[in-house]
PDB file of C-alpha atoms in Angstrom:
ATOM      1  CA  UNK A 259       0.000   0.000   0.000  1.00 85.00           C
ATOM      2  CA  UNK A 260       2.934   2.465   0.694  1.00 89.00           C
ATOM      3  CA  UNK A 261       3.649   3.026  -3.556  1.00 91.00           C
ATOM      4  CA  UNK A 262      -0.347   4.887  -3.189  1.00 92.00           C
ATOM      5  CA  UNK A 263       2.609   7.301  -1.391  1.00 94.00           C
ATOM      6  CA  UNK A 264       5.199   6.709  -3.297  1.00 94.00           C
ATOM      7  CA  UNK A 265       4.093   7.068  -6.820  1.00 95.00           C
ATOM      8  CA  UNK A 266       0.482   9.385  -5.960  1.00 96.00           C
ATOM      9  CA  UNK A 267       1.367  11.581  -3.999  1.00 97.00           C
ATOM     10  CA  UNK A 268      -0.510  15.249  -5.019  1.00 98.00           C
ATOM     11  CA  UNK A 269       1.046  17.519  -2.025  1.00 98.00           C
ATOM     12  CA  UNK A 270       3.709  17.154   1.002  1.00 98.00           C
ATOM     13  CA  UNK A 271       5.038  19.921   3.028  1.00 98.00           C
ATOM     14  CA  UNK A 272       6.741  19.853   6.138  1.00 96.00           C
ATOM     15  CA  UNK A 273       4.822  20.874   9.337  1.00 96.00           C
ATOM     16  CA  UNK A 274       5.373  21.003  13.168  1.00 93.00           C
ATOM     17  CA  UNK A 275       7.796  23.267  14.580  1.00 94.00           C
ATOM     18  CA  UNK A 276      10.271  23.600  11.532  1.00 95.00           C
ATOM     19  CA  UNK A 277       6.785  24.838   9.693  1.00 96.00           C
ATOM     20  CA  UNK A 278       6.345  26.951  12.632  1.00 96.00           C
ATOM     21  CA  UNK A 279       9.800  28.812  12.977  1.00 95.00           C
ATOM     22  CA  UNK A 280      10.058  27.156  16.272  1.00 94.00           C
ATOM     23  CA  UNK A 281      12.755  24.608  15.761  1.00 90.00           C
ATOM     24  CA  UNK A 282      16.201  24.024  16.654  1.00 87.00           C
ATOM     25  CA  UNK A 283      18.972  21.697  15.521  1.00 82.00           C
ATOM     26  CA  UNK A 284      17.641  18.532  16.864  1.00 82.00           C
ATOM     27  CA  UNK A 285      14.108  19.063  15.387  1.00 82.00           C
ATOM     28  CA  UNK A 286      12.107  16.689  13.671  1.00 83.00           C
ATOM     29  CA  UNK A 287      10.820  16.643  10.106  1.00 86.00           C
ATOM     30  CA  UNK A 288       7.313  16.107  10.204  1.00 94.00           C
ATOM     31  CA  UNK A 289       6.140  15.173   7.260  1.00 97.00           C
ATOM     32  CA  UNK A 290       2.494  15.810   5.932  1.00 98.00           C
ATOM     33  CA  UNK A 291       1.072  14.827   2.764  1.00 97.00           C
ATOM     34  CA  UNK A 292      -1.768  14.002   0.359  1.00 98.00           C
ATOM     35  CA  UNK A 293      -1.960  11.355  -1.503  1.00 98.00           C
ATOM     36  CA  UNK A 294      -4.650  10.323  -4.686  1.00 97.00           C
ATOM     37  CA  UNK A 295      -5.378   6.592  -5.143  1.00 97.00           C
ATOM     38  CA  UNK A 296      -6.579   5.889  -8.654  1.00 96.00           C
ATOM     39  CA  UNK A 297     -10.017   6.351  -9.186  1.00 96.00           C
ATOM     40  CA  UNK A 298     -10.447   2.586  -9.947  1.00 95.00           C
ATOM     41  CA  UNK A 299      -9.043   1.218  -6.816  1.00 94.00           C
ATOM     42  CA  UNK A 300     -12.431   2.115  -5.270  1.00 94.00           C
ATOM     43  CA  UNK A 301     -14.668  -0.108  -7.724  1.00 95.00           C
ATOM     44  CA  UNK A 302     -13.387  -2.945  -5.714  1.00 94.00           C
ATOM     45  CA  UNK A 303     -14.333  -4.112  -1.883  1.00 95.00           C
ATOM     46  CA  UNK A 304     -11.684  -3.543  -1.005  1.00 94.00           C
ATOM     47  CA  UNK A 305     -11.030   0.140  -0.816  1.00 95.00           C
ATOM     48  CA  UNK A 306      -8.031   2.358  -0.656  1.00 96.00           C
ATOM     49  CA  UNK A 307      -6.824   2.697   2.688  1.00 96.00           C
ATOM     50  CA  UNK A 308      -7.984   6.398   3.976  1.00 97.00           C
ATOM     51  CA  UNK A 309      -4.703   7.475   5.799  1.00 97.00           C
ATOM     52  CA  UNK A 310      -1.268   5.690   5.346  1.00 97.00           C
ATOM     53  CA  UNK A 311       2.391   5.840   7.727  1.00 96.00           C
ATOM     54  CA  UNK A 312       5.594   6.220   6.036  1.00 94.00           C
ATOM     55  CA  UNK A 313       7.972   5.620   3.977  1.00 94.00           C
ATOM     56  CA  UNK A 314       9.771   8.218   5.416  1.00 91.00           C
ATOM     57  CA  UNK A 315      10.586   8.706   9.404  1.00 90.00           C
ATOM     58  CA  UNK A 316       7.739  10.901  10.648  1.00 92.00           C
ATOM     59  CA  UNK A 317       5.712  10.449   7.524  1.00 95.00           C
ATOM     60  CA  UNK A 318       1.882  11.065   7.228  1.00 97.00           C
ATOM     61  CA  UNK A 319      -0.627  10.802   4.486  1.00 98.00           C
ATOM     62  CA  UNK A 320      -3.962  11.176   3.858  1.00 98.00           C
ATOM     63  CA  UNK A 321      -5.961   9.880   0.570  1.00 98.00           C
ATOM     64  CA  UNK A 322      -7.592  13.116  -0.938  1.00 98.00           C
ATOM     65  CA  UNK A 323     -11.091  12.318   0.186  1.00 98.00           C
ATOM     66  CA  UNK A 324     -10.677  11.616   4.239  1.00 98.00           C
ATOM     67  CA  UNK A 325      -8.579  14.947   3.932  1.00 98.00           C
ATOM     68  CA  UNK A 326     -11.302  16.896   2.300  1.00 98.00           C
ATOM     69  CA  UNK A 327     -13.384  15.642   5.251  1.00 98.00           C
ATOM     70  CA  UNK A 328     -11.397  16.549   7.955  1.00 98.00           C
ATOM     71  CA  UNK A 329     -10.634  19.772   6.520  1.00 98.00           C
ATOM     72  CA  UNK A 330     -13.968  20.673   5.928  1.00 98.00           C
ATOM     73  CA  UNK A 331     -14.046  19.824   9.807  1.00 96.00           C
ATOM     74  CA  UNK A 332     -11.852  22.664  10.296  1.00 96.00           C
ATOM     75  CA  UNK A 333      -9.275  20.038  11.937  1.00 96.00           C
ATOM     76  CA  UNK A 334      -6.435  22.377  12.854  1.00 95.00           C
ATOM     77  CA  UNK A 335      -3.948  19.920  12.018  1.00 94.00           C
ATOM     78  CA  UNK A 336      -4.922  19.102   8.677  1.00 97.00           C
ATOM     79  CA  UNK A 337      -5.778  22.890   8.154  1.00 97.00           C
ATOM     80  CA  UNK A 338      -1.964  23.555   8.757  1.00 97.00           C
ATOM     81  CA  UNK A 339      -1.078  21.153   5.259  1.00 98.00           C
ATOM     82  CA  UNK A 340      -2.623  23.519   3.079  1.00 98.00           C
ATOM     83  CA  UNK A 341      -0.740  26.795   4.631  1.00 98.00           C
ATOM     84  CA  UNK A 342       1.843  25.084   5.433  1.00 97.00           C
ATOM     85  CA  UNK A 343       5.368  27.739   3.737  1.00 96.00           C
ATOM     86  CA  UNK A 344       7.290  24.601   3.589  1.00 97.00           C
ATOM     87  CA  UNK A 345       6.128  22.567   0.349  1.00 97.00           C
ATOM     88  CA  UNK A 346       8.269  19.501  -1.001  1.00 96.00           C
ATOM     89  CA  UNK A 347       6.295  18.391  -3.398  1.00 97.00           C
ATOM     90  CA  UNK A 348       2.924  19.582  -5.315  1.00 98.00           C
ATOM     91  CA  UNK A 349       1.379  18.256  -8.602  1.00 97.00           C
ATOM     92  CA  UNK A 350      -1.647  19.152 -10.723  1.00 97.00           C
ATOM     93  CA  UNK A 351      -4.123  17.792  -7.767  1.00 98.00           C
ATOM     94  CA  UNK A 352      -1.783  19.336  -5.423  1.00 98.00           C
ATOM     95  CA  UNK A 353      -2.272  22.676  -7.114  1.00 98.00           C
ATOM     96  CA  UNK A 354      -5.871  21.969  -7.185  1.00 97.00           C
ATOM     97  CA  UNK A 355      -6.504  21.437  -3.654  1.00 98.00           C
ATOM     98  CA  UNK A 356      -4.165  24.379  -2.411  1.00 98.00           C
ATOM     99  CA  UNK A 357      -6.002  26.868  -4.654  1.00 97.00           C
ATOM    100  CA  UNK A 358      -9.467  25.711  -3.137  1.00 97.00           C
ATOM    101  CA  UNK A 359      -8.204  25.601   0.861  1.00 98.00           C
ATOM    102  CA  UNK A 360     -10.161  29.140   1.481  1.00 97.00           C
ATOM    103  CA  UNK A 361     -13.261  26.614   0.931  1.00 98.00           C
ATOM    104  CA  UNK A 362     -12.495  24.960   4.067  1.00 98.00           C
ATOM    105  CA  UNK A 363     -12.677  27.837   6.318  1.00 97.00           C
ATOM    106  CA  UNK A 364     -15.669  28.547   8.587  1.00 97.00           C
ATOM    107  CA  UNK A 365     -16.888  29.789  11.731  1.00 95.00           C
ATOM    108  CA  UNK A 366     -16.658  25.980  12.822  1.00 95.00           C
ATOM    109  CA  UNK A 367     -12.693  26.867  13.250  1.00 94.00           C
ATOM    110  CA  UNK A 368     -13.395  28.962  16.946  1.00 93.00           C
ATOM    111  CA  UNK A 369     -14.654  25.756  18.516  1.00 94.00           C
ATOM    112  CA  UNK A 370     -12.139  23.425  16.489  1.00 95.00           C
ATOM    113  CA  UNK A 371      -9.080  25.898  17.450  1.00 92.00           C
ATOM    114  CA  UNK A 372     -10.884  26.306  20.816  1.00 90.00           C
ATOM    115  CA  UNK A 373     -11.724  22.659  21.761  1.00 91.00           C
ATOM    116  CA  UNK A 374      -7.655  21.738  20.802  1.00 89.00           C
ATOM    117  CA  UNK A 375      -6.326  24.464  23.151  1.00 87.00           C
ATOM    118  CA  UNK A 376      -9.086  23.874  25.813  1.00 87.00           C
ATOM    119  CA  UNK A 377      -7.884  20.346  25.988  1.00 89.00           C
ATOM    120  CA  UNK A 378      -4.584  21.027  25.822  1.00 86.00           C
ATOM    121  CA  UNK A 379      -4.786  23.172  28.963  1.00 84.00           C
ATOM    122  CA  UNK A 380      -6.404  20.693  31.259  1.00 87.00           C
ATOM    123  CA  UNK A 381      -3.951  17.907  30.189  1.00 88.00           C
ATOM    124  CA  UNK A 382      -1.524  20.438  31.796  1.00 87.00           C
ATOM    125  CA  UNK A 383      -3.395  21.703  34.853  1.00 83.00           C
ATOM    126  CA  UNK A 384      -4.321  18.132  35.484  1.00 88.00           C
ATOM    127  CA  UNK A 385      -0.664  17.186  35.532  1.00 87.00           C
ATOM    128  CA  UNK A 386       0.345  20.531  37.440  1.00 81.00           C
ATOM    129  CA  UNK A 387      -2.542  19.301  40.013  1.00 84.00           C
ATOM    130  CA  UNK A 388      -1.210  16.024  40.513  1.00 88.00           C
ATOM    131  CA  UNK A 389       2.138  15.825  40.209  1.00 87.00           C
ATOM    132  CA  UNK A 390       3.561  19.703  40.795  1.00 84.00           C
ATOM    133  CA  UNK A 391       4.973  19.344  36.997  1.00 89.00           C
ATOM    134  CA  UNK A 392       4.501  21.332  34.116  1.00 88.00           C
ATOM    135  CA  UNK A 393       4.247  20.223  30.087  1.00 92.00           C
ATOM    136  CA  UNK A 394       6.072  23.281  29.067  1.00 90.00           C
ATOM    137  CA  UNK A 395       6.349  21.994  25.039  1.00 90.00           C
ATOM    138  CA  UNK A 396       2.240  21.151  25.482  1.00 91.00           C
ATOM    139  CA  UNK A 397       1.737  24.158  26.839  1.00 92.00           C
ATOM    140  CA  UNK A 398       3.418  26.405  24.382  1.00 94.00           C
ATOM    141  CA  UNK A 399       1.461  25.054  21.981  1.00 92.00           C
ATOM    142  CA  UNK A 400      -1.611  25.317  23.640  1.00 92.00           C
ATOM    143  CA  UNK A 401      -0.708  29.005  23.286  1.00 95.00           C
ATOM    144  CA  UNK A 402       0.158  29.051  19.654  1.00 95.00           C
ATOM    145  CA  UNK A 403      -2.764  26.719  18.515  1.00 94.00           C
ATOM    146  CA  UNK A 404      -4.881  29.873  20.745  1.00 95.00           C
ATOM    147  CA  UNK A 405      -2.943  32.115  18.726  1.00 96.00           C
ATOM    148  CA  UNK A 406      -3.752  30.437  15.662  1.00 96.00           C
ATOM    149  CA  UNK A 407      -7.514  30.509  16.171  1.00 95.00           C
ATOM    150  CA  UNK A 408      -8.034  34.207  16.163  1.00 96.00           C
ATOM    151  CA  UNK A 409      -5.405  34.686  13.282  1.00 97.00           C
ATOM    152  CA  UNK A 410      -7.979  32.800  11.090  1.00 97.00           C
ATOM    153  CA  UNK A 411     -10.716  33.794  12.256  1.00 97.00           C
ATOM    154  CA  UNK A 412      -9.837  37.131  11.867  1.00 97.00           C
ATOM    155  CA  UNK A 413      -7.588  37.094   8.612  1.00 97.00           C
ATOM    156  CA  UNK A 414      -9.615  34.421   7.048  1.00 96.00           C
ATOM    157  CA  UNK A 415      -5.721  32.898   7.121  1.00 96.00           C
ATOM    158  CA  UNK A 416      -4.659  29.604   8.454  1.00 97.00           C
ATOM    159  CA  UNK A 417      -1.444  31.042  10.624  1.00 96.00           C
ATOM    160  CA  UNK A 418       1.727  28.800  10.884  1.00 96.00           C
ATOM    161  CA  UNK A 419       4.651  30.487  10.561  1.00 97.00           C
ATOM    162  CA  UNK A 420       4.812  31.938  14.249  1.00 96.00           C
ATOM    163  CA  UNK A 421       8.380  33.090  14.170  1.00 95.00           C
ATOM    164  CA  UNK A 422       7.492  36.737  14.832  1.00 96.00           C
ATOM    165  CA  UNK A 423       7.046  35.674  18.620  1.00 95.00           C
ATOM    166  CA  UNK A 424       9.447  32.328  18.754  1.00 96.00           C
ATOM    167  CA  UNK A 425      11.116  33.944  21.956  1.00 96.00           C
ATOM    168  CA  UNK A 426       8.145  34.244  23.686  1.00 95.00           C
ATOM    169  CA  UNK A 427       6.788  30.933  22.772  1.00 96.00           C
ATOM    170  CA  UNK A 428      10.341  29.273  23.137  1.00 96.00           C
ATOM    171  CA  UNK A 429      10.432  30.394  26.345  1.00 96.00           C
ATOM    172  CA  UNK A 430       7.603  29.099  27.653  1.00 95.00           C
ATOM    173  CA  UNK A 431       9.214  25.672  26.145  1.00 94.00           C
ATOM    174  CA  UNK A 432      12.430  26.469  27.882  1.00 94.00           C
ATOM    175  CA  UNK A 433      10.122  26.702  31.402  1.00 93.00           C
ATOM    176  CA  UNK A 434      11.482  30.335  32.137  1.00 95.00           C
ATOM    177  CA  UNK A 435       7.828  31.911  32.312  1.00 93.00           C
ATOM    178  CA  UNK A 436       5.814  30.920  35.698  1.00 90.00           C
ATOM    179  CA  UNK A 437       2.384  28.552  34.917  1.00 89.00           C
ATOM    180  CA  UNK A 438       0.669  31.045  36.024  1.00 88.00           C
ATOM    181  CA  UNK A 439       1.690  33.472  33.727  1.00 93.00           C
ATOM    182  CA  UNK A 440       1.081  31.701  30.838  1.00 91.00           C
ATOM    183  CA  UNK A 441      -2.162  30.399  32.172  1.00 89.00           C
ATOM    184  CA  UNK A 442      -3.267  33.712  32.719  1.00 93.00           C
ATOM    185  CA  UNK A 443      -1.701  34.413  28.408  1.00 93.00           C
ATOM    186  CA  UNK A 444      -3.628  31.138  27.568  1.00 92.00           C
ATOM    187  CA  UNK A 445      -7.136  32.775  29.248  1.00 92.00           C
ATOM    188  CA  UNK A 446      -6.730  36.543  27.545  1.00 95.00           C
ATOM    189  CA  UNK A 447      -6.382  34.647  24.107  1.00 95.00           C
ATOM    190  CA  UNK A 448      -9.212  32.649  24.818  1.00 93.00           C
ATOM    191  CA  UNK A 449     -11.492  35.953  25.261  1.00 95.00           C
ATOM    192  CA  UNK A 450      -9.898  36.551  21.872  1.00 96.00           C
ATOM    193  CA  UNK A 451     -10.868  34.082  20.432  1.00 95.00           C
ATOM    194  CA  UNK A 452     -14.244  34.333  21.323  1.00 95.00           C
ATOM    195  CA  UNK A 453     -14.244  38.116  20.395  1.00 96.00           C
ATOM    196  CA  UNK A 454     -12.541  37.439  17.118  1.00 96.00           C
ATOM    197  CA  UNK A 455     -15.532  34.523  16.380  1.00 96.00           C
ATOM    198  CA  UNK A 456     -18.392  37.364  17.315  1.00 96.00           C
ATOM    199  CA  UNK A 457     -16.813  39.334  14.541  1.00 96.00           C
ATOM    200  CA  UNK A 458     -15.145  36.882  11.674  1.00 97.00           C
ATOM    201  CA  UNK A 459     -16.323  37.414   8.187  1.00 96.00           C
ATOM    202  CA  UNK A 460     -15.591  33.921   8.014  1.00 97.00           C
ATOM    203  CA  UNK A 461     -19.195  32.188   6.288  1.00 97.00           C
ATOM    204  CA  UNK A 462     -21.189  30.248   8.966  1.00 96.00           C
ATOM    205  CA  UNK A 463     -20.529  26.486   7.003  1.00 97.00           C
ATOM    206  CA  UNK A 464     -17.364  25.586   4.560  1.00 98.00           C
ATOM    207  CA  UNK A 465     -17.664  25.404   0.784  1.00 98.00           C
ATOM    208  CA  UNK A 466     -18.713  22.134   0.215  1.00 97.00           C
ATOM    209  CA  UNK A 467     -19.798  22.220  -3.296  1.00 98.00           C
ATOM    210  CA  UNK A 468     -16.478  23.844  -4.314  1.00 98.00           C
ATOM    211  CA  UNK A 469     -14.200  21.250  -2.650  1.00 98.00           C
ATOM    212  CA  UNK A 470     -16.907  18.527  -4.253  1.00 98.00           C
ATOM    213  CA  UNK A 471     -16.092  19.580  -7.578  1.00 97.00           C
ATOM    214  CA  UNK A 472     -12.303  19.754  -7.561  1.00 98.00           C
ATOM    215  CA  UNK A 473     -12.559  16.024  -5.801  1.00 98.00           C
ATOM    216  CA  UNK A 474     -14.782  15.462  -8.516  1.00 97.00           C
ATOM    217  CA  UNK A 475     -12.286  16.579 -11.028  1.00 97.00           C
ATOM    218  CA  UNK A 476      -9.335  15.171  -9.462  1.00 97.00           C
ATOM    219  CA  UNK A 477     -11.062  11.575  -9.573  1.00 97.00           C
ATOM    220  CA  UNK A 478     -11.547  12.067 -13.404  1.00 96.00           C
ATOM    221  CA  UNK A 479      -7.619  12.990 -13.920  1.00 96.00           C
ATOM    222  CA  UNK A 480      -6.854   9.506 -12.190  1.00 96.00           C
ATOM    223  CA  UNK A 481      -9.494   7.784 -14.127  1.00 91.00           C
ATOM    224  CA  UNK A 482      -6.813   5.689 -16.164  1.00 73.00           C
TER     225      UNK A 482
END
């Protein structure tokens, strides 16, 4: 099943905290892709798989269709492929997608963004509860995925590239600001987010009959 990667591959990028200007030497490549299985794999029973590890270390795919779904889900981390600034490899479909990702954008994104960074937070205040210890790397992304959220909601722009503030953000990594302090950070972006939601321009439900018909046209190109 790994050639569907190998050889049908229509977009990879690079995400995590490379993607994010957050890295440092020992950083990981996490790779993040999209891959189209031809159209006549799924007259069989036995379908293409939907998602798909490897080859490489680190290595994600999703087939075109389950990442249409979650995207129109407003899944943060799927959002993040098609913004993603570091692209290794795009094709025709590739193109296609990309040029449709503003379909994917709704108001659904403020309780997506929300619900990630909500969570987030009480994995670390459980942990600070019971043991005393603090997730510093969870919790500075709890802070950027907060971040995030009212960048798109108010830009209409999935944000990834958070170098501009990589000190501040690195330092909470790093453990030098107190949990209190960034608890207190993580609760003012939280009443931004909600703020920025009561005001987005961002339509109330995603584009679904624009992402139908390049999924439509990308399963004619692989028609073969």
């Amino acid at each position: 099943m790994i050639e569907l990667v190998e050889r049908h591959t229509a977009l990879a990028v690079v995400v995590g905290s490379r993607a994010y200007g957050l890295d440092g030497p020992e950083s990981d490549h996490d790779r993040r892709g999209v891959f189209v299985a031809p159209t006549r794999d799924f007259w069989t029973l036995d379908k293409p798989p939907t998602h798909l590890d490897g080859p490489a270390e680190e290595q994600f795919s999703w087939e075109i269709e389950r990442f249409c779904t979650l995207a129109l889900q407003a899944n943060p981390t799927v959002l993040e492929v098609l913004w993603s600034p570091l692209v290794s490899f795009r094709n025709e479909d590739g193109d296609a997608l990309v040029g449709v990702r503003d379909a994917f954008l709704s108001r659904r994104v403020a309780e997506t963004y929300g619900n990630y960074a909500r969570d987030q937070l009480g994995k670390v205040a459980n942990r600070h509860e019971k043991t005393g210890e603090i997730n510093f790397k969870q919790a500075m992304h709890m802070v950027r995925l907060l971040m995030a959220g009212v960048h798109v909601l108010r830009t209409g722009e999935v944000l990834v590239d958070v170098s501009d503030r990589r000190d501040e953000l690195l330092a909470i990594k790093r453990g030098e600001r107190p949990w209190d302090e960034v608890s207190a950070w993580a609760g003012r972006l939280q009443d931004e987010l909600a703020d920025a939601a009561a005001s987005t321009r961002l339509p109330q439900a995603p584009d679904r009959p624009a992402v139908d018909r390049v999924l439509v046209a990308v399963r004619e190109r692989n028609l073969r």
